[in-house]
Short mmCIF file of C-alpha atoms in Angstrom, two decimals:
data_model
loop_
_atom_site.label_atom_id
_atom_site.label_comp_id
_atom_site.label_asym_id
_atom_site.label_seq_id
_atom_site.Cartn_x
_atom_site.Cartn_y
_atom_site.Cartn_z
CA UNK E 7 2.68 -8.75 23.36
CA UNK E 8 5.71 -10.81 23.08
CA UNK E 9 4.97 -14.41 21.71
CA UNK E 10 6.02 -17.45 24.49
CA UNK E 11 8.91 -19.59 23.49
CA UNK E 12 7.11 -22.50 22.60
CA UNK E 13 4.51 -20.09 19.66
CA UNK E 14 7.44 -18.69 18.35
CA UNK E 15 8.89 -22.16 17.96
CA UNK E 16 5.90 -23.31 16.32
CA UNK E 17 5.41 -19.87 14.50
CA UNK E 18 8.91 -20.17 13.22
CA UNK E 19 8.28 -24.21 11.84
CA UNK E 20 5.04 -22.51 9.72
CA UNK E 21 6.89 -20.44 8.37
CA UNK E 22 9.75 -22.53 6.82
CA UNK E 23 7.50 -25.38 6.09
CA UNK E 24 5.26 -22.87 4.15
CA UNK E 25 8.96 -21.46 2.63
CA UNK E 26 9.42 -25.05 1.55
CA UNK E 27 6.29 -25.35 -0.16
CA UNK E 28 6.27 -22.14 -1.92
CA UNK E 29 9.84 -22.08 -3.66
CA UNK E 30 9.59 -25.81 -3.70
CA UNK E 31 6.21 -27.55 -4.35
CA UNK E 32 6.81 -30.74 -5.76
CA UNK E 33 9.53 -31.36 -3.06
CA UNK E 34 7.24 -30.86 -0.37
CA UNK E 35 4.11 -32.82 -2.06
CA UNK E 36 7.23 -35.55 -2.51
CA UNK E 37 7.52 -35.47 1.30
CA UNK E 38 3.86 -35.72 2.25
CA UNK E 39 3.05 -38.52 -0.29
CA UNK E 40 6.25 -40.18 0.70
CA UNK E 41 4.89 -40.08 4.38
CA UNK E 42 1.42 -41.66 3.70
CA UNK E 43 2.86 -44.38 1.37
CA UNK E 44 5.65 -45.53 4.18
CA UNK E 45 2.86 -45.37 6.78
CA UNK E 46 0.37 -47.46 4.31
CA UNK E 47 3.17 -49.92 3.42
CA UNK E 48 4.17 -50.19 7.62
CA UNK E 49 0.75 -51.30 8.15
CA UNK E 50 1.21 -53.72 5.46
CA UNK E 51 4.24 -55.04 6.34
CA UNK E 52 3.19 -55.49 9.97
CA UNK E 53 0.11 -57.09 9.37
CA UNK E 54 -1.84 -54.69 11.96
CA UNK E 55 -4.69 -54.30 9.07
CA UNK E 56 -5.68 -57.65 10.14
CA UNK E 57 -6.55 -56.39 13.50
CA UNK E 58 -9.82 -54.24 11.95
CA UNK E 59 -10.54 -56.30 9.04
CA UNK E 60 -13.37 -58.34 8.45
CA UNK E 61 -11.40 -61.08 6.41
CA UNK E 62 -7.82 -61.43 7.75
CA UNK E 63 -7.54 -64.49 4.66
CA UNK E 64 -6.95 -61.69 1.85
CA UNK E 65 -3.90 -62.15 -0.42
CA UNK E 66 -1.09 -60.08 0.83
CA UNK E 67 -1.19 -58.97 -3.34
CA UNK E 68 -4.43 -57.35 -2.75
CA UNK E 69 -3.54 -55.64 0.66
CA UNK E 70 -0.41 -53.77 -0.75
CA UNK E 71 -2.29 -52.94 -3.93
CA UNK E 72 -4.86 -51.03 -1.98
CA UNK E 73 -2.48 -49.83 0.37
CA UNK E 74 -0.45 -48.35 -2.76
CA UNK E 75 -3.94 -46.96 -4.72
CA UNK E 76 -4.59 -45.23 -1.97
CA UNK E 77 -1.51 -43.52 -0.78
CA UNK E 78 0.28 -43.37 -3.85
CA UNK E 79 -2.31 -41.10 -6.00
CA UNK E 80 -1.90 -38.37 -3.18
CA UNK E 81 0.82 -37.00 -5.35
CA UNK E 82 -1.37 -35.52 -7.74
CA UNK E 83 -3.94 -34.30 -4.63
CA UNK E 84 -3.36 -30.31 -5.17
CA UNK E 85 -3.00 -30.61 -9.33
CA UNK E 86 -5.85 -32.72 -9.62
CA UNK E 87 -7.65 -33.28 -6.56
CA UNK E 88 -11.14 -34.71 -8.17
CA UNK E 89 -9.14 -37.30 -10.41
CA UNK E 90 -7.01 -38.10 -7.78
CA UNK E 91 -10.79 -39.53 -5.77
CA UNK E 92 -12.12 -41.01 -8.65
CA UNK E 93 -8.93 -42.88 -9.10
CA UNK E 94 -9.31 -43.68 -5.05
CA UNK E 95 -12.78 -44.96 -5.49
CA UNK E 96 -12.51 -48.47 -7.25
CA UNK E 97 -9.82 -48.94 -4.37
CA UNK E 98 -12.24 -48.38 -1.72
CA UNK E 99 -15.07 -50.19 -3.11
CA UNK E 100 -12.60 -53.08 -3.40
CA UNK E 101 -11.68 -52.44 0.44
CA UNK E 102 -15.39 -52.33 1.12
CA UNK E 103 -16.81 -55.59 -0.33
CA UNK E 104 -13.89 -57.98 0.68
CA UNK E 105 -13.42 -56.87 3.95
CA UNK E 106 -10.06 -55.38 4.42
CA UNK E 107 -11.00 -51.88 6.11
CA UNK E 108 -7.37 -50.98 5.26
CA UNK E 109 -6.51 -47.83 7.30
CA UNK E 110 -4.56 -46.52 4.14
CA UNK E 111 -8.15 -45.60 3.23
CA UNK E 112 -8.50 -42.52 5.96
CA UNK E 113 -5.85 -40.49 2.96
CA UNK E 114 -9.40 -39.99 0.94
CA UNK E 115 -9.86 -37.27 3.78
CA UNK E 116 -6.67 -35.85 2.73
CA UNK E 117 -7.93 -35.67 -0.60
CA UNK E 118 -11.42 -34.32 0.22
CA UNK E 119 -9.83 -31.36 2.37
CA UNK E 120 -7.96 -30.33 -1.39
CA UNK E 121 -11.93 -30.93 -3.03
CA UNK E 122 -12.88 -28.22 -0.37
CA UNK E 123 -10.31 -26.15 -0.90
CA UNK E 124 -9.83 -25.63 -4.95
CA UNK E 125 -12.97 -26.81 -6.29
CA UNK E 126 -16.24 -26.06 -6.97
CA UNK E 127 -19.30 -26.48 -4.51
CA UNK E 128 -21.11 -29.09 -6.79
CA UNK E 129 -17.73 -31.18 -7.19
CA UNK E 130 -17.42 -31.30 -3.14
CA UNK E 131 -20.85 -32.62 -2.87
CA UNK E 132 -20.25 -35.69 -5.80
CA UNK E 133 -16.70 -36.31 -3.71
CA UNK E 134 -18.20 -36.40 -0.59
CA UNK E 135 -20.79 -38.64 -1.69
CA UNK E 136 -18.53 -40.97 -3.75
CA UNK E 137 -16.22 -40.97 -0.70
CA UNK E 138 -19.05 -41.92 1.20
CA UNK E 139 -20.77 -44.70 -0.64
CA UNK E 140 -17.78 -47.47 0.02
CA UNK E 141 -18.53 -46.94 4.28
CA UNK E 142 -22.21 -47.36 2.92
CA UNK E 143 -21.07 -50.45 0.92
CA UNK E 144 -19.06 -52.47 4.19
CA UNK E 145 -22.63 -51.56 6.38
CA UNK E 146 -24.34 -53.56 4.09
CA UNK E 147 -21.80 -56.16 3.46
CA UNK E 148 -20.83 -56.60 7.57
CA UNK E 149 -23.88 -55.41 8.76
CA UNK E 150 -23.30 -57.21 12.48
CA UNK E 151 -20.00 -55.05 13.03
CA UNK E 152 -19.66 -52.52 11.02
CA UNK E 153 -23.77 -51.69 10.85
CA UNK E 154 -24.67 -47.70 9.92
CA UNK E 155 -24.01 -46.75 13.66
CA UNK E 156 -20.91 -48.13 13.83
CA UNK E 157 -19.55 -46.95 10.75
CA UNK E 158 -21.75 -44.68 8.17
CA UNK E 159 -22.76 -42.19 10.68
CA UNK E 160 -18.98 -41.63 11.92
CA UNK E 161 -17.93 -41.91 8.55
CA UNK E 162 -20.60 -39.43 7.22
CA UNK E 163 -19.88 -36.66 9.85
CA UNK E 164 -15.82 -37.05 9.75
CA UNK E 165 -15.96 -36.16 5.94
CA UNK E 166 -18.69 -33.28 6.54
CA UNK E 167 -16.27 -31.93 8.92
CA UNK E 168 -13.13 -32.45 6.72
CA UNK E 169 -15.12 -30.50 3.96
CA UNK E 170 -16.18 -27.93 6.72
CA UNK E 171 -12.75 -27.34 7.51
CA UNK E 172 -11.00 -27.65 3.65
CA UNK E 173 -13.78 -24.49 2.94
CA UNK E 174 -13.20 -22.78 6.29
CA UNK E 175 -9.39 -22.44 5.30
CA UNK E 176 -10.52 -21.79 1.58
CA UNK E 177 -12.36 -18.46 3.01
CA UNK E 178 -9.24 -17.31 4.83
CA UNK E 179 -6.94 -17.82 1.96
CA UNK E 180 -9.41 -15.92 -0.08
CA UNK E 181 -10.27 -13.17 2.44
CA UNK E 182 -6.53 -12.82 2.93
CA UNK E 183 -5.58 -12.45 -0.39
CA UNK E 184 -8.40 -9.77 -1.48
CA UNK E 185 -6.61 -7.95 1.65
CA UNK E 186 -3.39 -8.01 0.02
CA UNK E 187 -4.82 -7.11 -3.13
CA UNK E 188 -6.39 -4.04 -1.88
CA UNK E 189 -3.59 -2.94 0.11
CA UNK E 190 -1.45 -3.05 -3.07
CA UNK E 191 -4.41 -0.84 -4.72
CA UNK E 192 -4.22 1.33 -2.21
CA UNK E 193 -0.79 1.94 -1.96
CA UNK E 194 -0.76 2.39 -6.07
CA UNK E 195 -3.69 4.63 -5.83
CA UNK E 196 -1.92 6.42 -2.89
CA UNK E 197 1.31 6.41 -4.82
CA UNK E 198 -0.75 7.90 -7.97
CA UNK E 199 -1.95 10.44 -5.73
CA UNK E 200 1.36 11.73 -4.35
CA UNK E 201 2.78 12.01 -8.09
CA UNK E 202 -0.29 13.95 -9.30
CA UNK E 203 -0.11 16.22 -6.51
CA UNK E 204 3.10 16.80 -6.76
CA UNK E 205 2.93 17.56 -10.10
CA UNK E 206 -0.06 20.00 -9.94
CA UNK E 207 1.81 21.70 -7.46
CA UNK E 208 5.31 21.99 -9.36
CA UNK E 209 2.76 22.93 -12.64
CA UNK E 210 1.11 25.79 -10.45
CA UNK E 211 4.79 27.26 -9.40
CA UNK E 212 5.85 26.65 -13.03
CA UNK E 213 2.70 28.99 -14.03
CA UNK E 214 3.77 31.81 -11.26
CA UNK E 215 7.39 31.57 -12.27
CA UNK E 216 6.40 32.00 -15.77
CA UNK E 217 4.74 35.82 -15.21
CA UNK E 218 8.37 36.66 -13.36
CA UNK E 219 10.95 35.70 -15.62
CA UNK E 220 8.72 36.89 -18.84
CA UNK E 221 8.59 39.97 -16.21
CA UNK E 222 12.25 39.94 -16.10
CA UNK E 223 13.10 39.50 -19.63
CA UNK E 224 10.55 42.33 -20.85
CA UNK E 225 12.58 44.37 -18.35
CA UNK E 226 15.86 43.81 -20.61
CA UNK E 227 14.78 43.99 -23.48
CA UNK E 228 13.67 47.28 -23.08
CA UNK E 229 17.25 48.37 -21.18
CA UNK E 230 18.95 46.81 -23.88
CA UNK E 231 16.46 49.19 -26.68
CA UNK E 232 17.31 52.33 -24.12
CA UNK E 233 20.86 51.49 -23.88
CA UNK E 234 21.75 51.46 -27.23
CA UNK E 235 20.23 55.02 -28.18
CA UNK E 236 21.73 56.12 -25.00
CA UNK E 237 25.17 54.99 -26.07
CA UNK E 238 25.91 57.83 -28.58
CA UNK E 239 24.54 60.45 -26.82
CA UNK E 240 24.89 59.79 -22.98
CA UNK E 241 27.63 57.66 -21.79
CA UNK E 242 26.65 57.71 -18.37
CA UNK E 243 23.23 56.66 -18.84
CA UNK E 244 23.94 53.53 -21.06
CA UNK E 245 26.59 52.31 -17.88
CA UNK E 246 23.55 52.87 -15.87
CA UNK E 247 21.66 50.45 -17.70
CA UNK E 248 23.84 48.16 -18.72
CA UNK E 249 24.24 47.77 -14.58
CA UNK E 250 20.66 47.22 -14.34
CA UNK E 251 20.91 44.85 -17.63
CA UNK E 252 23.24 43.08 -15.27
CA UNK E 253 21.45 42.70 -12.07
CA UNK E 254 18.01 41.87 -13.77
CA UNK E 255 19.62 39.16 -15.69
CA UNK E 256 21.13 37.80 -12.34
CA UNK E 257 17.89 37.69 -11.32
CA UNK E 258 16.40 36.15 -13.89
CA UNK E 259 18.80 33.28 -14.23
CA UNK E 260 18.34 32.50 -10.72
CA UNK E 261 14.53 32.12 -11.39
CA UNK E 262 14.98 29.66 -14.47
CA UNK E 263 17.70 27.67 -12.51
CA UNK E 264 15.04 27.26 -9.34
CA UNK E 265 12.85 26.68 -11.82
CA UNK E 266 14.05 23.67 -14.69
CA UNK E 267 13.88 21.88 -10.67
CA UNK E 268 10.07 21.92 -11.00
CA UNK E 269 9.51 21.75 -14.45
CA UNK E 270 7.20 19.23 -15.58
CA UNK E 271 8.60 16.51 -18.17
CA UNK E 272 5.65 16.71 -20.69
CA UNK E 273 4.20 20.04 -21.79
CA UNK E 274 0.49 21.50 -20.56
CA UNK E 275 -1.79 22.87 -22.64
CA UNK E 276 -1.28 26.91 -21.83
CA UNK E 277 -3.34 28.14 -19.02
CA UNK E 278 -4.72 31.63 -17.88
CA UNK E 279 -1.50 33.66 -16.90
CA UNK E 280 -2.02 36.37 -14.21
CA UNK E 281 0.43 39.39 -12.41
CA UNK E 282 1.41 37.07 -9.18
CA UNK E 283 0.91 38.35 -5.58
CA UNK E 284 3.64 40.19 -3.91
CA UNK E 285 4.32 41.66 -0.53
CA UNK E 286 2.54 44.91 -1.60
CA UNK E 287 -0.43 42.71 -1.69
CA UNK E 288 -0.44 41.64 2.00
CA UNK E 289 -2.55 44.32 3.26
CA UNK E 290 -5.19 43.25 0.78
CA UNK E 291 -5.25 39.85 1.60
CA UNK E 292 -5.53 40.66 5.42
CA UNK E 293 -7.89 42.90 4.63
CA UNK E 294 -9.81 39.96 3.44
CA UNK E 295 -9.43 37.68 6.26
CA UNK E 296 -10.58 39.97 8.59
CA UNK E 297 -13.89 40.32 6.37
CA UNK E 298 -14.09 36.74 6.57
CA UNK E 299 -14.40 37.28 10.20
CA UNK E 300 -10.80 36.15 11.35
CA UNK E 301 -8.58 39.11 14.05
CA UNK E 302 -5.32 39.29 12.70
CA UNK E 303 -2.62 41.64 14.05
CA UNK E 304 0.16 42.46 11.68
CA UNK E 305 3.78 43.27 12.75
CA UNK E 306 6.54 44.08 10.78
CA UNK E 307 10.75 44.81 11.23
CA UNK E 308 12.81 46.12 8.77
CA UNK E 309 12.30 46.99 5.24
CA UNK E 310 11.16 44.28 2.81
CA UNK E 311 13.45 44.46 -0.29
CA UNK E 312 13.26 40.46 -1.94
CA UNK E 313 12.88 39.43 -5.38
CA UNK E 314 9.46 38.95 -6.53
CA UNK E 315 9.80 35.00 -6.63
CA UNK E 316 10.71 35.44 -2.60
CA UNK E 317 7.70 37.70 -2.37
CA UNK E 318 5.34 35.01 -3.93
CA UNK E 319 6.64 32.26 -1.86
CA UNK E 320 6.07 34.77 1.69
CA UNK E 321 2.74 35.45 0.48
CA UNK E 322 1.80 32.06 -0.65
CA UNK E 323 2.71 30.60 3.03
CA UNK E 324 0.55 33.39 4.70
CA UNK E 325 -2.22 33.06 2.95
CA UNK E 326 -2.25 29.45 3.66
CA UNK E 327 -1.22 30.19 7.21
CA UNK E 328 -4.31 32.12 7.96
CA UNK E 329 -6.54 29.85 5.06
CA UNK E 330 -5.85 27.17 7.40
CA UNK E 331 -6.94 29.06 10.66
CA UNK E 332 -10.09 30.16 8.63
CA UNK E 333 -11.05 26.65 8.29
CA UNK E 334 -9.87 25.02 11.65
CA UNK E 335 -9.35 27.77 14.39
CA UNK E 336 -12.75 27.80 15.32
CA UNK E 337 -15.22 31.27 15.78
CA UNK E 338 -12.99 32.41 18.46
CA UNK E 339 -9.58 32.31 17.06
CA UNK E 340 -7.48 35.28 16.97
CA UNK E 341 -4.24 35.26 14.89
CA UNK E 342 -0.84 37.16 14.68
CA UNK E 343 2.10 37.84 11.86
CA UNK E 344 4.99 38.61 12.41
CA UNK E 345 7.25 39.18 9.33
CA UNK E 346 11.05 39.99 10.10
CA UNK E 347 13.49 41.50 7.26
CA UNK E 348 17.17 41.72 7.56
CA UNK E 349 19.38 43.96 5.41
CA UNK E 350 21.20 40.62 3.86
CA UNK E 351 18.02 39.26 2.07
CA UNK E 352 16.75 37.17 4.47
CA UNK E 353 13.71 36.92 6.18
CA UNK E 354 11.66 35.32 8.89
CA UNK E 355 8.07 34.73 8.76
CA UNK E 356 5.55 33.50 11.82
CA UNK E 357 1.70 33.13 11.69
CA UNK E 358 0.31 32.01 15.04
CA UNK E 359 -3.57 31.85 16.21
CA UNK E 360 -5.37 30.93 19.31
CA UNK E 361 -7.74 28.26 17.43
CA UNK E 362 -8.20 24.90 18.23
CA UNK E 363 -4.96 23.66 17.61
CA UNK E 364 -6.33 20.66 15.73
CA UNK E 365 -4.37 18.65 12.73
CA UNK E 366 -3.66 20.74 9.68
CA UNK E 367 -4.68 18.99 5.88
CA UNK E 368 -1.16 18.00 4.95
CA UNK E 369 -2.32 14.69 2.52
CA UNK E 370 -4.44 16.67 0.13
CA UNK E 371 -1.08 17.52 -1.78
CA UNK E 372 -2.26 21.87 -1.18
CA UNK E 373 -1.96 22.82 1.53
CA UNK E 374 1.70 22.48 3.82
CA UNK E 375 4.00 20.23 1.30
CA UNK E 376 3.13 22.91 -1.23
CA UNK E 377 3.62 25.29 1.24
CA UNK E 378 7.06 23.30 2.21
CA UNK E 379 7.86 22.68 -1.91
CA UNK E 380 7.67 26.54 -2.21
CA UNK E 381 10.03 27.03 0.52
CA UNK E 382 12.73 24.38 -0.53
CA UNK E 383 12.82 26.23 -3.86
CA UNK E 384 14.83 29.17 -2.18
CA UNK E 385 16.54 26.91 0.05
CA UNK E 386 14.17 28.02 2.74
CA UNK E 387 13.10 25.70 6.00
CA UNK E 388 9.42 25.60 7.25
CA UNK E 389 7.63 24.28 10.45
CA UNK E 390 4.19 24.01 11.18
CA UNK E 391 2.63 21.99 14.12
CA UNK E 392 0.35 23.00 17.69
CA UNK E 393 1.47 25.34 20.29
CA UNK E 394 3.57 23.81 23.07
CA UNK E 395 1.48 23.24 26.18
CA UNK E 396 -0.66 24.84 27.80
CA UNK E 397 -1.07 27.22 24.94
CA UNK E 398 -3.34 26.20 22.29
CA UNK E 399 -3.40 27.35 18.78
CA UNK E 400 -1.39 26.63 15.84
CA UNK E 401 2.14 27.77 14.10
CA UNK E 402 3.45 28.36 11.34
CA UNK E 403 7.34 29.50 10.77
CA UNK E 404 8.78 30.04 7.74
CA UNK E 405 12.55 31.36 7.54
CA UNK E 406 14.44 32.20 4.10
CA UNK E 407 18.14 32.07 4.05
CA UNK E 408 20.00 35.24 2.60
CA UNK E 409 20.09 34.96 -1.23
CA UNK E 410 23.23 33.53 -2.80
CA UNK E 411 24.46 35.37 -5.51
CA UNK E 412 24.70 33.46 -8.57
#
């Protein structure tokens, strides 16, 4: 809804008057003191305080001392606010008993609104009754014209209401602030979550990556051992492994490299290593699905010939493919792979079903962004999202780029 012209005005005047008061406080109580002082001193000046007083014969000395007790203390009204009334009070008993009714007296309101607001409930009740005791005082004093209807009843329910309204605006500022306070708790507790999951995650690859380039290194070590008996006595067959030295170090260093990008900073305490999944495992884990109670047809083109680090990642996003349609697809879903190898390394991976087609978990910090954090690794891109219209179900596509050689 766009705001009329003459809200946004006024919206727009808030805010830099608020602006004003927050970078500059003592300028803008400055201001509003200055403003009830020139309008106390205007009545003085003009004499219209002897059109509501009871004795228009009062020294002018008195008048503009009043006028000045009252208005000039307002300084001090958001500092001090209950000091700033008692100091108020011997100025309106004064204005009471001799008559005067200055309206220079009406700032106490001022001041009770600042009780309301910063104080405590027992100080609001001894301000509003020492605010109230001088309108008491003049029904006594002038009791033909300014008797308790004319002037303690009035009196009595414009302070309640000032108090009403000085607590009503305390609530809001309150109730506004504990908002802000636990939206910034939330967003550090959401923030806290997002690093913790992402470091699980990056901790878990670390852990798989760990069985693969131990695997790797195991693998040249004992080349190396072969290599060098081989040397002496077969030529050809210590070429032949010093080849295979050669790839399976490739191989290796382009597992560390993808892998000081995940590292955590601070160590772990060692966990439970296992052999990692790999391709060969895929049956088995269909195999399993379908126990649970899940359809799924397989189909596969070419030959599958990656690195086992490519394998994990491709058997990571399936599982979690079909995990997901498990737990969302609904009794009657059906779902399909359809794995795609090409002779250059790369490959193409798509998991559809016919489930519900309802959102995937993607803020636990499991399920897709580590499915999407596995991918990136390999330089890899990964979609997941409903079935176009009118189909229903959901997809997931993975596609790995062919491996650059390192």
């Amino acid at each position: 809804m766009t705001p009329q012209p003459l809200t946004r005005h006024f919206r727009t005047v808030t805010q830099r008057a608020r602006a004003l008061d927050r970078d500059r406080p003592l300028l803008w109580n400055l201001l509003v003191t200055g403003f009830f002082v020139t309008a106390a001193l205007i009545d003085y000046t003009s004499g219209g305080w002897k059109n509501i007083t009871e004795n228009p014969t009062l020294p002018g000395g008195l008048v503009l001392v009043l006028s000045l007790g009252f208005s000039v203390p307002l300084l001090w009204r958001r500092t001090h606010p209950f000091m700033v009334l008692l100091t108020m009070v011997p100025f309106a008993f004064v204005n009471a008993w001799t008559g005067a009714l200055l309206q220079a007296s009406l700032i106490q309101l001022v001041v009770l609104f600042n009780v309301a607001l910063r104080c405590r409930l027992r100080t609001l009740i001894w301000s509003y009754a020492l605010t109230l005791a001088p309108f008491v005082v003049t029904a006594l004093r002038y009791p033909a014209a300014q008797g308790a209807d004319q002037n303690v009843f009035p009196a009595a329910t414009s302070l309640a209401l000032t108090a009403v309204i000085g607590i009503a605006v305390r609530t809001r500022q309150e109730y506004l602030a504990s908002l802000v306070e636990r939206a910034r708790r939330l967003e550090v507790e959401r923030d806290q979550q997002l690093q913790l999951a992402a470091a699980s995650e990056r901790a878990r690859i670390a852990r798989e990556m760990h069985d693969i380039i131990g695997h790797n290194l195991s693998v040249i070590t004992g080349l190396a051992d072969g290599g060098r008996y081989a040397a002496t006595k077969n030529p050809d067959r210590a070429s032949q492994a010093l080849d295979a030295i050669a790839t399976t170090s490739r191989q290796a260093l382009a597992e560390l490299r993808r892998l000081l990008d995940v590292l955590r900073e601070e160590p772990e305490p060692a966990a439970d290593l296992a052999p990692q999944p790999s391709l060969t495992d895929i049956d088995h884990l269909i195999a399993g699905v379908r126990a649970a109670g899940l359809p799924v047809h397989t189909t596969i083109h070419g030959t599958a010939a990656l690195p086992p680090g490519r394998q994990l990642t491709v058997y990571r996003v399936i599982q979690e493919a079909l995990t997901n349609t498990l737990k969302h697809g609904g009794p009657q879903a059906t779902s399909q792979v359809v794995m795609s190898f090409e002779n250059s390394g790369a490959v193409t991976v798509t998991v559809t079903d016919t489930g519900l087609g309802g959102t995937a978990p993607v803020n636990d910090g499991r399920g897709l962004p580590g499915m999407r954090e596995r991918t990136a690794l390999y330089g890899g891109t990964l979609g997941a999202g409903p079935l176009p219209d009118p189909d229903r179900g959901w997809r997931v596509h993975l596609h790995l780029p062919e491996e650059t050689p390192q």
